[in-house]
Each structure stands twice: as C-alpha cells, then as structure tokens.
Coordinates of C-alpha atoms and ligand atoms in Angstrom, one line a residue:
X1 CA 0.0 0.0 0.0
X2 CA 1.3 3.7 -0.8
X3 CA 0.4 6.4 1.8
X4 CA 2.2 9.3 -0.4
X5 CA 2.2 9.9 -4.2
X6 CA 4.4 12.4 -6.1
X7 CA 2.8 13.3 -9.3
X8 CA 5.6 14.3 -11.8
X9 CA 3.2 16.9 -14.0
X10 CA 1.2 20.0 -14.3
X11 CA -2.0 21.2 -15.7
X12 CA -5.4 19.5 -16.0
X13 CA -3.8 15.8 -15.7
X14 CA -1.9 16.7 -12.2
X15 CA -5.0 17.7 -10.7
X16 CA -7.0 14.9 -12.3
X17 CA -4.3 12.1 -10.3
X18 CA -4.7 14.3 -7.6
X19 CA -8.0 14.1 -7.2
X20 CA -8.1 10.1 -7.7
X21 CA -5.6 10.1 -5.0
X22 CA -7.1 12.0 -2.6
X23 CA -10.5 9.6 -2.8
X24 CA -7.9 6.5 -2.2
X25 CA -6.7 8.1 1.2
X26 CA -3.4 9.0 -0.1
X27 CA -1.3 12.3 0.2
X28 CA -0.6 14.1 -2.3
X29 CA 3.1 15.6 -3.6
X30 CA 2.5 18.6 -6.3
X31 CA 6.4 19.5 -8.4
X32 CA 6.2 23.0 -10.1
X33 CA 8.3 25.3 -12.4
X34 CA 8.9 29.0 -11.2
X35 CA 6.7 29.7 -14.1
X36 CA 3.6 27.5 -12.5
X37 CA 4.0 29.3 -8.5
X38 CA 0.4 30.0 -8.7
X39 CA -1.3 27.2 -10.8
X40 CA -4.0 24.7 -9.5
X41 CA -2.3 21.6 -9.2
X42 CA 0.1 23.6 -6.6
X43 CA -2.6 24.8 -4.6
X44 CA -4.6 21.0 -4.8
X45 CA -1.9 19.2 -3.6
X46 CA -0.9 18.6 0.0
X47 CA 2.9 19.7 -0.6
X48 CA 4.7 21.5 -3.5
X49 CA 8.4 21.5 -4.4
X50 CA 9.3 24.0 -7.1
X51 CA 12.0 21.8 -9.2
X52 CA 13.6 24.6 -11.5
X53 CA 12.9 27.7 -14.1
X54 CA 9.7 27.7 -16.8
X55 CA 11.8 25.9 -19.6
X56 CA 10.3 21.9 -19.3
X57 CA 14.0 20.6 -20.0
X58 CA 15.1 22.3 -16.4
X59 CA 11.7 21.8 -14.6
X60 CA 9.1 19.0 -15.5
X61 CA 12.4 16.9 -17.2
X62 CA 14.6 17.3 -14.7
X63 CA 15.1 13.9 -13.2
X64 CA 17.8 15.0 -10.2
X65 CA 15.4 18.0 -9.1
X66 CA 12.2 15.9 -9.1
X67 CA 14.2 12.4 -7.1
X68 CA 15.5 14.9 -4.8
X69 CA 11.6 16.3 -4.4
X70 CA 10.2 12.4 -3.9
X71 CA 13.3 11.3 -1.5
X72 CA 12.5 14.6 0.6
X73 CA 9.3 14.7 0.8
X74 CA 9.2 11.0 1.7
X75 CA 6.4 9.3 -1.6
X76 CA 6.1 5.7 -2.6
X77 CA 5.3 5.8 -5.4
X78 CA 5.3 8.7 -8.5
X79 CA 2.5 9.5 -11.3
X80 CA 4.0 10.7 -14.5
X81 CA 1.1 11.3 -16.4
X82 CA 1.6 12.2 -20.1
X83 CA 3.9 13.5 -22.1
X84 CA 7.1 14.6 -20.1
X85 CA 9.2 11.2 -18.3
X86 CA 6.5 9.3 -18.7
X87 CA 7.6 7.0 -21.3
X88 CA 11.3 7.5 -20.4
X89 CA 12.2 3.7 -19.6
X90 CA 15.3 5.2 -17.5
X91 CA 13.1 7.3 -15.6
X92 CA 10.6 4.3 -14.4
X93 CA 14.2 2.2 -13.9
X94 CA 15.5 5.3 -11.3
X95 CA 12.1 5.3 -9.6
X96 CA 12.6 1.4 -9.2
X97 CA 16.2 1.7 -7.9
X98 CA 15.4 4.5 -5.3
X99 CA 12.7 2.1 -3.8
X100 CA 9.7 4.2 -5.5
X101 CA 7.1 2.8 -7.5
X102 CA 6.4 4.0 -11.0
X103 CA 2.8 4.4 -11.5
X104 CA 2.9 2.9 -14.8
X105 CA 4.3 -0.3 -17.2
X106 CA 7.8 -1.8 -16.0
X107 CA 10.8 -0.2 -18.0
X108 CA 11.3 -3.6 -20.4
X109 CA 7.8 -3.1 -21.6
X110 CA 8.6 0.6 -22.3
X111 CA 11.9 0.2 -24.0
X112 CA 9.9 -2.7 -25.9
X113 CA 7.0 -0.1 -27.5
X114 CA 9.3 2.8 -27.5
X115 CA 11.2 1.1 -30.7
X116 CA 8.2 1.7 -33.0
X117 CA 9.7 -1.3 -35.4
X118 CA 10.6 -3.3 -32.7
X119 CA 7.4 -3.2 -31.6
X120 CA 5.8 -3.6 -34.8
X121 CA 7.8 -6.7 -35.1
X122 CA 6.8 -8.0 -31.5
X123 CA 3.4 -7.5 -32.2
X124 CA 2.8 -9.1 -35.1
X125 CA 4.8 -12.5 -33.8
X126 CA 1.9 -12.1 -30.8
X127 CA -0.6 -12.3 -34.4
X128 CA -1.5 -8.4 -34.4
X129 CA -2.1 -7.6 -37.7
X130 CA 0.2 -4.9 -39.2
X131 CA 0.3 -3.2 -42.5
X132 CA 3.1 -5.0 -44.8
X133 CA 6.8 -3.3 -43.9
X134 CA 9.8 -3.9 -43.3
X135 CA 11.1 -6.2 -40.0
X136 CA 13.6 -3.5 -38.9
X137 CA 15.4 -0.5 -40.2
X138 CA 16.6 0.2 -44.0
X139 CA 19.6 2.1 -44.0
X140 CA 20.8 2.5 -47.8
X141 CA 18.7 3.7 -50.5
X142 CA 19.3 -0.1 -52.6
X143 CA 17.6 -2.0 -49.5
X144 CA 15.2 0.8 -49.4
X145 CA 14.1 0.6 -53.0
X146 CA 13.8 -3.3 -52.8
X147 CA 11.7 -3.0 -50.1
X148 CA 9.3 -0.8 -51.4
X149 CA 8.9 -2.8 -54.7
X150 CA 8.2 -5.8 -52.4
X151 CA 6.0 -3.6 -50.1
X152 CA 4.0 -1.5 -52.9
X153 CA 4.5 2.2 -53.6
X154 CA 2.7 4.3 -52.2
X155 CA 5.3 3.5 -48.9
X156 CA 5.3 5.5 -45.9
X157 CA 9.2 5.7 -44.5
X158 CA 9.1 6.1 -40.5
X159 CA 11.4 7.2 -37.6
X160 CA 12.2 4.0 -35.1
X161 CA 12.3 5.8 -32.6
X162 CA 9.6 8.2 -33.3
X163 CA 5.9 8.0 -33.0
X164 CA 3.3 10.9 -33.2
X165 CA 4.2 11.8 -36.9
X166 CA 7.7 13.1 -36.8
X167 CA 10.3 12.1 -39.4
X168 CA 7.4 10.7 -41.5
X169 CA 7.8 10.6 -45.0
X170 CA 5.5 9.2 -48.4
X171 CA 7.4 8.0 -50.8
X172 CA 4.7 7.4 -54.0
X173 CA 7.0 6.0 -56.3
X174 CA 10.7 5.0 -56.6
X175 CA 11.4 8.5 -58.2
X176 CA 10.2 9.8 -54.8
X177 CA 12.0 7.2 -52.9
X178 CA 15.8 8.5 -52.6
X179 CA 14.8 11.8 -51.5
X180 CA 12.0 10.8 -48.9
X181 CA 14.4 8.5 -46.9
X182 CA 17.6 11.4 -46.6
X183 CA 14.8 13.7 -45.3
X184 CA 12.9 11.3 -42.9
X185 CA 16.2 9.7 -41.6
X186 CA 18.0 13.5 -41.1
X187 CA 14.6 14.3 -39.5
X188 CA 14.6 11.3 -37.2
X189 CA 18.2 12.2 -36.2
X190 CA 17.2 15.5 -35.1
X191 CA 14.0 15.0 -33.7
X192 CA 14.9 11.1 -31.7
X193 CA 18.8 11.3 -32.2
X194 CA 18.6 8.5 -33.8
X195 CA 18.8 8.3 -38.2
X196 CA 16.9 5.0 -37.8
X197 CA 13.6 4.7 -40.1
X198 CA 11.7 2.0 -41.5
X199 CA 9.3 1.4 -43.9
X200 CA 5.4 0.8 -44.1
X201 CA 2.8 0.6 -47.0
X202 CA 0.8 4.2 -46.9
X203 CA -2.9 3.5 -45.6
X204 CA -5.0 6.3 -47.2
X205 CA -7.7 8.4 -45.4
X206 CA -8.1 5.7 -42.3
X207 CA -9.2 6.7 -39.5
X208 CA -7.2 6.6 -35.9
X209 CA -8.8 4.4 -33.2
X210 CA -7.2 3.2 -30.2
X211 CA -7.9 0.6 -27.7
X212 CA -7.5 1.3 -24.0
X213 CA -6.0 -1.2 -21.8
X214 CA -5.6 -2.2 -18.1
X215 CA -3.2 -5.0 -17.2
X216 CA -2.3 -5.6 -13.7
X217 CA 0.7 -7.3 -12.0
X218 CA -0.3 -10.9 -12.1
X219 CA -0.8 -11.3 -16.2
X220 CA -4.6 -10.5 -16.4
X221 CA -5.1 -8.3 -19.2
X222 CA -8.4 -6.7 -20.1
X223 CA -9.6 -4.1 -23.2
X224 CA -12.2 -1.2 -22.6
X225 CA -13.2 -0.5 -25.5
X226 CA -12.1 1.5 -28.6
X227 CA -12.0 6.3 -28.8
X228 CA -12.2 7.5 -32.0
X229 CA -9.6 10.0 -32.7
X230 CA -9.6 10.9 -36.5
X231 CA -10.5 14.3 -35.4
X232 CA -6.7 15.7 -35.4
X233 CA -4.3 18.4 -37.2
X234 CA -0.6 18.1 -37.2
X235 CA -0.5 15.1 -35.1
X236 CA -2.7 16.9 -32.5
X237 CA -6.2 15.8 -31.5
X238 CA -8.3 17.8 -31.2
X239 CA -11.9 15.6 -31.2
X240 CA -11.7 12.0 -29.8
X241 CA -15.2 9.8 -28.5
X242 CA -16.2 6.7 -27.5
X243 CA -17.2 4.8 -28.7
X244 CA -16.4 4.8 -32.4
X245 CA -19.5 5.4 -34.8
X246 CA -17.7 2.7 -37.3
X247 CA -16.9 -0.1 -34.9
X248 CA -19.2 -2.7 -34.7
X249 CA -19.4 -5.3 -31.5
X250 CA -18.0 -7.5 -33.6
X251 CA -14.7 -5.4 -34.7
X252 CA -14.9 -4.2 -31.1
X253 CA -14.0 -7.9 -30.3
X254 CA -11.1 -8.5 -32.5
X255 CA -9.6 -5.2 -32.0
X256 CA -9.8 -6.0 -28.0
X257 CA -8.6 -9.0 -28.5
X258 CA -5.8 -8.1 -30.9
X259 CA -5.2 -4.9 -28.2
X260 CA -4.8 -7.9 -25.4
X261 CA -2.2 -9.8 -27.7
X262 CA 0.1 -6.4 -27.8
X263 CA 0.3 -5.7 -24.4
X264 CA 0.6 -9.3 -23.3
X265 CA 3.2 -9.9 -26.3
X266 CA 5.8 -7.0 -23.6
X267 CA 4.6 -8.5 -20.5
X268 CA 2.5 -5.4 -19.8
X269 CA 1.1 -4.2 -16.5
X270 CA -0.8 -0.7 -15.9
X271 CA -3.2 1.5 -18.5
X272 CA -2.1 1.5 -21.7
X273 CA -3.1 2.2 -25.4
X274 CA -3.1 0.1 -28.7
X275 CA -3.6 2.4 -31.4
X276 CA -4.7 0.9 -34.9
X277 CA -5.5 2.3 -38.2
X278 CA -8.9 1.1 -39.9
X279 CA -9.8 1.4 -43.4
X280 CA -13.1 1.9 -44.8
X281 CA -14.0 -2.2 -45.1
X282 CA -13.0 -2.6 -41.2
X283 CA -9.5 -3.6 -41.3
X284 CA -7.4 -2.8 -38.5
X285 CA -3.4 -2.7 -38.3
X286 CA -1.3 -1.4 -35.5
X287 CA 0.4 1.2 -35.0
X288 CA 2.0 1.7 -31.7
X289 CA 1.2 0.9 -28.4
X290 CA 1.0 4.1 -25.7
X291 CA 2.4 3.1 -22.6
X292 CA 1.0 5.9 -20.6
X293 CA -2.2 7.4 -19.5
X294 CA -3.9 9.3 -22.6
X295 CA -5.1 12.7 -22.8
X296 CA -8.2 11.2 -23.8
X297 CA -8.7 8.3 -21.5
X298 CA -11.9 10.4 -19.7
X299 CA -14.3 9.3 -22.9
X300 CA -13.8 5.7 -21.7
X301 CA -14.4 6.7 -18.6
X302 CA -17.5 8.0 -19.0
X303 CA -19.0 5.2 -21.6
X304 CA -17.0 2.1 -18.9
X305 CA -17.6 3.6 -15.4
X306 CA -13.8 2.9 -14.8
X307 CA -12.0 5.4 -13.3
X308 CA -8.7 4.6 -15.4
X309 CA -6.2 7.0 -13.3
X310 CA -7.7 5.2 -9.9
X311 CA -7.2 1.9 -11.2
X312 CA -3.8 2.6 -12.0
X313 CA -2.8 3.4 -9.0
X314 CA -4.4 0.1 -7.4
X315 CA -2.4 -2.2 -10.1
X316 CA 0.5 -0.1 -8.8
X317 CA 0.0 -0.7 -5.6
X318 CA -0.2 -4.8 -6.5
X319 CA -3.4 -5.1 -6.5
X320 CA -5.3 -7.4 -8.9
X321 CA -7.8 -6.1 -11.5
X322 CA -11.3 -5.4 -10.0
X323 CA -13.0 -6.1 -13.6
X324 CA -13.3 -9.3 -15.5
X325 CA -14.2 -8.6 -19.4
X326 CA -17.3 -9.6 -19.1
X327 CA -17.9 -6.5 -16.6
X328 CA -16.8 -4.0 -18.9
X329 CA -19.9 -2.8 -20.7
X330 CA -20.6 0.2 -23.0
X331 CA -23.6 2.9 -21.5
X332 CA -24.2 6.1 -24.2
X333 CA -21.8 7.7 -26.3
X334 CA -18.8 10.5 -24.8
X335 CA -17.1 13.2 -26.6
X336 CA -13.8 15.1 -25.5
X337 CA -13.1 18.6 -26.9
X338 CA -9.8 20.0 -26.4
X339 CA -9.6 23.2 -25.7
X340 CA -5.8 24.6 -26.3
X341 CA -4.8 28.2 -25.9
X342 CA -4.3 29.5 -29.2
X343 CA -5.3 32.1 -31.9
X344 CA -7.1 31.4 -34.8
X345 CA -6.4 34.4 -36.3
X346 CA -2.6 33.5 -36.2
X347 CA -2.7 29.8 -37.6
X348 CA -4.1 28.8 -34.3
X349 CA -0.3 29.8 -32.7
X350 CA 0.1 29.6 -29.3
X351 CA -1.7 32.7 -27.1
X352 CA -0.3 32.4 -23.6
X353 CA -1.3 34.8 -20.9
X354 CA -3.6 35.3 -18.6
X355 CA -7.1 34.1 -17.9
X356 CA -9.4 37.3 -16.5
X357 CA -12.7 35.0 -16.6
X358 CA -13.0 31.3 -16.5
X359 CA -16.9 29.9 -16.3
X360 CA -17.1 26.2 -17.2
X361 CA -20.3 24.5 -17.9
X362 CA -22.0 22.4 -16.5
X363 CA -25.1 20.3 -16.0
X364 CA -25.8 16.6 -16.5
X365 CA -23.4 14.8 -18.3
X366 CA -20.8 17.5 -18.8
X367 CA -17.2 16.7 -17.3
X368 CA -14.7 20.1 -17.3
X369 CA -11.0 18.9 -16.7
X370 CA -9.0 22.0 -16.3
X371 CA -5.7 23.4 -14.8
X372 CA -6.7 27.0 -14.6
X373 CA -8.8 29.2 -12.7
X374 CA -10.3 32.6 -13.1
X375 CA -6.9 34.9 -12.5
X376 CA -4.7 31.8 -13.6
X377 CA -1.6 32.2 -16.4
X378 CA -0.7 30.1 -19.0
X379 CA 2.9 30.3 -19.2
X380 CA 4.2 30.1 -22.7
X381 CA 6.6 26.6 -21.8
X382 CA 4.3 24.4 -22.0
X383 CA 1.4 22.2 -24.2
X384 CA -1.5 25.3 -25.1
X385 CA -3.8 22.8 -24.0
X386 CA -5.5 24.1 -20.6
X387 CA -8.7 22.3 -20.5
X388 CA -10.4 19.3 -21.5
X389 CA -14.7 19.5 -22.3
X390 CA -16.0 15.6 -22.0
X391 CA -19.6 15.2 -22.5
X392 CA -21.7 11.8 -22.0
X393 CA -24.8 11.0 -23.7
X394 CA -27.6 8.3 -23.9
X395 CA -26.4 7.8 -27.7
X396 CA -24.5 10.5 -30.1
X397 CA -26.7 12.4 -31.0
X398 CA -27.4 13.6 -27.3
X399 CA -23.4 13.8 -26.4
X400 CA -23.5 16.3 -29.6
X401 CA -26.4 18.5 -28.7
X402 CA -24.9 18.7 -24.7
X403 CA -20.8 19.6 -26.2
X404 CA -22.7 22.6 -28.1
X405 CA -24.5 23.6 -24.9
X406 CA -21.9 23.4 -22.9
X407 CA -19.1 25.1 -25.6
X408 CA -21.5 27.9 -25.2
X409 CA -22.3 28.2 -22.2
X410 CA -17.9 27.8 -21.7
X411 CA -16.9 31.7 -20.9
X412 CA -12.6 31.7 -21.3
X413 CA -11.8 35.8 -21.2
X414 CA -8.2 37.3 -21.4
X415 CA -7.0 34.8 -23.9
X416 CA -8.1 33.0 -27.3
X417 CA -9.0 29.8 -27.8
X418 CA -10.3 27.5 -30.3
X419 CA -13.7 27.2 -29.2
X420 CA -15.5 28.8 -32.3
X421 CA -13.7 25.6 -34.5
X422 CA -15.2 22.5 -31.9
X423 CA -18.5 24.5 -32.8
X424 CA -18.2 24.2 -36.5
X425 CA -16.9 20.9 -36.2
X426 CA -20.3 20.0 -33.8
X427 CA -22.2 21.9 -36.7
X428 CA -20.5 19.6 -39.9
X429 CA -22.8 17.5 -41.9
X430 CA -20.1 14.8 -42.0
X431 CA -19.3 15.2 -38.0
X432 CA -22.5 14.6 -37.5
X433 CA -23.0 11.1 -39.4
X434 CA -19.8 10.2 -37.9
X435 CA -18.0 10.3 -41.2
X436 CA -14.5 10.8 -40.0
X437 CA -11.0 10.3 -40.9
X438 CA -7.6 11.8 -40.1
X439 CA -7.6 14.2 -43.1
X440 CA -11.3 15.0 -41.7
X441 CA -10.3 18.4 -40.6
X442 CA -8.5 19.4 -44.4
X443 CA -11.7 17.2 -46.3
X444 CA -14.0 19.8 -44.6
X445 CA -12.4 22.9 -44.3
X446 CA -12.5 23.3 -41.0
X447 CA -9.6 25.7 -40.5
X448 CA -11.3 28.8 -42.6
X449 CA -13.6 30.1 -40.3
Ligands
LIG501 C1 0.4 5.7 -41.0 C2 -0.6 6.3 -41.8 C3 -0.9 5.7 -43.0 N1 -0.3 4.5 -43.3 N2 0.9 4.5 -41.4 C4 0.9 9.3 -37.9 C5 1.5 9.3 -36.6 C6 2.1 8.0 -36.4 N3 1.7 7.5 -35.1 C7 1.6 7.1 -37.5 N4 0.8 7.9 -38.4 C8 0.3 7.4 -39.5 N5 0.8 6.2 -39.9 C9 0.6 4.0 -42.6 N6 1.2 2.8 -42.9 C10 -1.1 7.5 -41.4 C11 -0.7 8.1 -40.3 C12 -1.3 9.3 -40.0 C13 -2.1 9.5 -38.8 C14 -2.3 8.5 -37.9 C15 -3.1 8.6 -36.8 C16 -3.7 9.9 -36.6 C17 -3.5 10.9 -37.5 C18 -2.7 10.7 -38.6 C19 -2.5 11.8 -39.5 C20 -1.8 11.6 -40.6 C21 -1.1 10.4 -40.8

C-alpha cells in the first residue's frame, strides 16, 4: 500500500491524479516550475516542491530535481502522467532503484514499445495484424528501393524511434524514394537522435482508433473498448469519443482481443493504449502501443464507469484487477473537446497569458477537466492545452447536442482559444454522421472560419 504519491506533471492531468488520489486516502506531492508558483495543481496538492525555471528541459524533465523532491518529501510511489518522463524507460528504472514505484508499465515493456519497429515486429509474432513493412530499419537507398517494390508504392518511410508523426515521410513511387528517406532519416536524427527509419505501405484516409487497456501485476489483461480520434491536425487531436460510430461489437472484439495480444506480447502491466489504423471495409493494423495514461482516456471513462487514473494506482500498488471482461460494458456515447490556448487568427499559434474570466459548464453529463482558474496564467513553456470539455450521452446524438450547450455556455476571457472551431466541427454534416478520418479536418475545411 502507498500512503504518499508524487505526481511528476502539471496542468489539468496533475489535478486529475490528484483528485483520484485523494478519494484513495493518499497524500498528495505537487512539483512546479517558477513559471507554474500560482497554478492549480500547486494549490490541490498537500505539498509542492518548485523543481527549476519555466523551460520543461530544467523543470518537468529534470530527473535530479524531481528524485530529490520524492526522497525529501518521503512518496512511494510517482504518477507521470503524459507527455514529459512518462515514457522514459530510464526514468521508471531510477524510480525502481530508489525504492519508489512508477505508477505505470515496468521499463522492459517501455523500452519494448518505445522502438516503433521493434514493436511492430513484436506484435505481429503475438498475431497483431500490421500493414506490410519492413522487419527493422533500411539504411541504404538499394535496401530501401527493394523493399518498397516488395511492399507496394505508395510506402510511408518512418522514424524507429519516433511515434506521433515526426520524421514521417511518403514515398509514391521509386522516383520519390531516394529523397524521402535522406529527409525522414535526417529528421529522425534531429527530432529522436537517432537516423533509424523504417518502412510501411501508406494507408489512405483511415481513420485513428485506439484501444484502452488495463493489465495488472499478475498477467490479467483486459480491453475497454475503442475512442475515435480521426478528429486531429498536425498530429494533434483535437476531437476524440467513445465509442467509435464505425466499430461494430464484432470489430470491437477483435480489436480487444488483438489490443490484449500487444500488451501481453511485452509483459504489460498498468493502462495503456493500442492504437490501430482502420480502413473503410473494417481492417485494422497497429500502429504503436501508448504506454502511458492518454489525454483522452476520460471518454472511456464515461461510456465504462472505470475510473482509469484510480485503477492505475491500485495495479500499482499490486493489487489485482477489479473487472473481468465480461464486466466492462458500454452505456451512451462521450465526446472530449480540447480546448488549447491558441489564436485562430494567427494559424491557431500559441496565445499564452492570462485568464481574467473562467466559467465552465456544467449540468448533466458535462465533465470540465482544467488546470486553470479565473486569474490563472498560462505560461508560454508548456502544451497550449488548458482544459479538457468531455460530454456523455444516452447515444450521439445527445453527447453532440450537450458539447454545443456546454461550448456555449464555456466563458474563457483574457486569452483566445479554439472554441469557435469544436463548434463548427459540432455543426458539420459529415461530424455529424460520424463520417471521419484523419484528413477530416482538411476534407471539410474546418480551419477557414
Ligand atoms: C500511417 C498512416 C498511413 N499508413 N501509417 C501518424 C503518426 C504515427 N503514429 C503514425 N501515423 C500514421 N501512420 C501507414 N502505414 C497514417 C498516419 C497518420 C495518422 C495516424 C493517426 C492519426 C493521425 C494521422 C494523421 C496523418 C497520418
């Protein structure tokens, strides 16, 4: 058992731990950058340590600063959340050494997704389908070309040790071929430090769905079901629901069960994420496996009835999983908005500063996750996203009519946001039917207000 948890964040996901801590009895360890004195998970959490200046790199990354915070202040165990160290492998392996639990997967199984063809390769020995590619890296532009031929232009070329889009490259033909793989491989280098890329046949306009997963410590593996999150620009989501308007029971099953396979295949144990492109005739092929809590994990939530961050902490703390699959069933339909600090004017840039007015909405079935306040700052360091609107439903159509009662009834003064686009995208013919895919955003022209 854990009497005191450091969570290793900011924003609306530290106070969301915080809160699932505090209902499990436990006390509750808040780090901070100078930039984040005066922010809400400070003033939630029973003790704060500032760990370093605004930049992430010297703050929210800095592993010395934040040990020295846990060893002082006396936790068992640390919450990562997303983004930042939590899916460093060497940060869960520095917890482990220093006697502190990671609230999260063990560091093989992290290492293990973190290779994005590594795990590809894992996965599809476990019989997760994949897209046809390559079993490792291609280095020269010969092995390259061969492969492709084999493969079938168009080919996507992909950064190892990537994920989320960057040092992506399509390569329609072998013309295209040569220059594709100097770009994604200096890319990669840049982005991952390491020039290592493989290669993958291009799906066209699929649409992202992910399976969420909750493993415990003893080999019991379950699935909760599928969020739709086609609704994205840049690599950003923007949109994501459960569950997903083009997944039938029966898909639901083989996805779960192919989502099972992955996570077994590393010896997984915690919450995690199989994420899987589908094409229009209801084929599915992995992608990569998350091996965190997701931005977006309060959709499933809301549709399951689990509370994902609580569990987590229980499977942490050894204990085995409170659900069978046969208990995990599927009530109404839940949609997250994401609503990010940013300008639409400007491109949808980044608009820091601070908030004069917060109202948010409220009522049955609306959920506001949020790291600000009325008075609060968003410092420019960090993600633009400040807030999180989830809305649950007796079906879709009713999650859709409460998100646009509730984006209006949302009041955000001081700084822009991109309320006014969730609205359009509430209000698009397509949206509505449930037509989506991950060029959605482009197909409908939602950017052009
Ligand atoms: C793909 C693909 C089509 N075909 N792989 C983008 C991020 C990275 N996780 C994988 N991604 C994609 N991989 C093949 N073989 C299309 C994408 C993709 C995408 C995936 C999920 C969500 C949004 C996306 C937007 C553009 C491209």
């Amino acid at each position: 058992m854990f009497e005191k948890v450091l969570i290793a964040n900011r924003g609306e996901i530290a106070c969301r731990i915080i809160r699932a801590c505090r209902e499990l009895g436990l006390s509750t360890v808040a780090i901070y950058s100078e930039a984040d004195r005066d922010a809400l998970h400070v003033r939630l959490a029973d003790e704060a340590y500032c760990v370093g200046p605004g930049p992430s790199a010297r703050s929210y990354l800095n592993i010395p600063n934040i040990m020295s915070a846990a060893i002082l202040a006396g936790v068992d165990a640390i919450h990562p959340g997303y983004g930042y160290l939590s899916e460093q492998a060497h940060f869960a392996e520095i917890c482990e050494t220093h006697g502190i639990k990671f609230i999260g997967p063990a560091p093989h199984s992290i290492e293990q997704m973190g290779d994005k063809a590594a795990a590809r390769e894992t996965v599809r020995k476990a019989g997760v389908p994949v897209l046809p590619g390559t079993p490792g890296p291609v280095s020269t532009e010969e092995e390259a070309v061969e492969a492709a031929e084999e493969i079938g232009f168009p080919v996507l070329i992909k950064a190892a040790a990537g994920g989320g889009g960057k040092g992506m490259r399509i390569a329609r033909d072998r013309a295209e071929l040569g220059k594709a793989l100097v770009l994604s491989r200096s890319e990669a280098e840049s982005a991952f430090g390491s020039p290592h890329v493989y290669l993958e046949k291009l799906l066209e306009q699929p649409r992202h769905i992910e399976i969420q997963v909750l493993a415990d410590e003893f080999g019991n593996v379950i699935h909760l079901g599928e969020r739709e999150c086609s609704i994205q620009r840049r690599h950003q989501k923007l949109v994501e629901e459960a569950l997903s308007p083009a997944v039938t029971p029966t898909l639901r099953e083989k996805m779960g069960e192919a989502a099972i396979r992955a996570a077994a295949a590393v010896g997984y144990a915690n919450a995690g994420t199989v994420e899987f492109l589908v094409d229009g005739s209801g084929n599915f092929y992995f992608l990569e496996m998350n091996t965190r809590i997701q931005v977006e994990h309060p959709v499933t939530e809301a549709v399951t009835g689990v509370d994902l961050v609580k569990e987590q902490i229980l499977i942490a703390m050894g204990k085995p999983l409170a659900w069978r699959q046969e208990d995990i069933v599927w009530r109404g339909h839940a949609i997250e908005f994401r609503i990010n600090a940013e300008d639409p004017e400007r491109n949808f840039m980044p608009s820091p500063g601070r908030i004069t007015l917060l109202h948010p909405p409220g009522g049955p079935g609306v959920r506001f996750d949020s790291g600000a306040y009325s008075g609060s700052v968003i410092p420019p360091f960090y993600d633009p996203m400040f807030a999180k609107l989830i809305v649950h439903g007796k079906d879709r159509g009713e999650a859709i009519a409460r998100a646009r009662a509730a984006l209006r009834e949302l009041v955000v003064e001081g700084i822009k946001t991109n309320v006014a686009f969730h609205l359009r995208v509430l209000d698009d013919e397509e949206f509505q039917q449930g037509r989506l895919s991950t060029d959605f955003i482009e197909r409908r022209r939602l950017l052009s207000a």
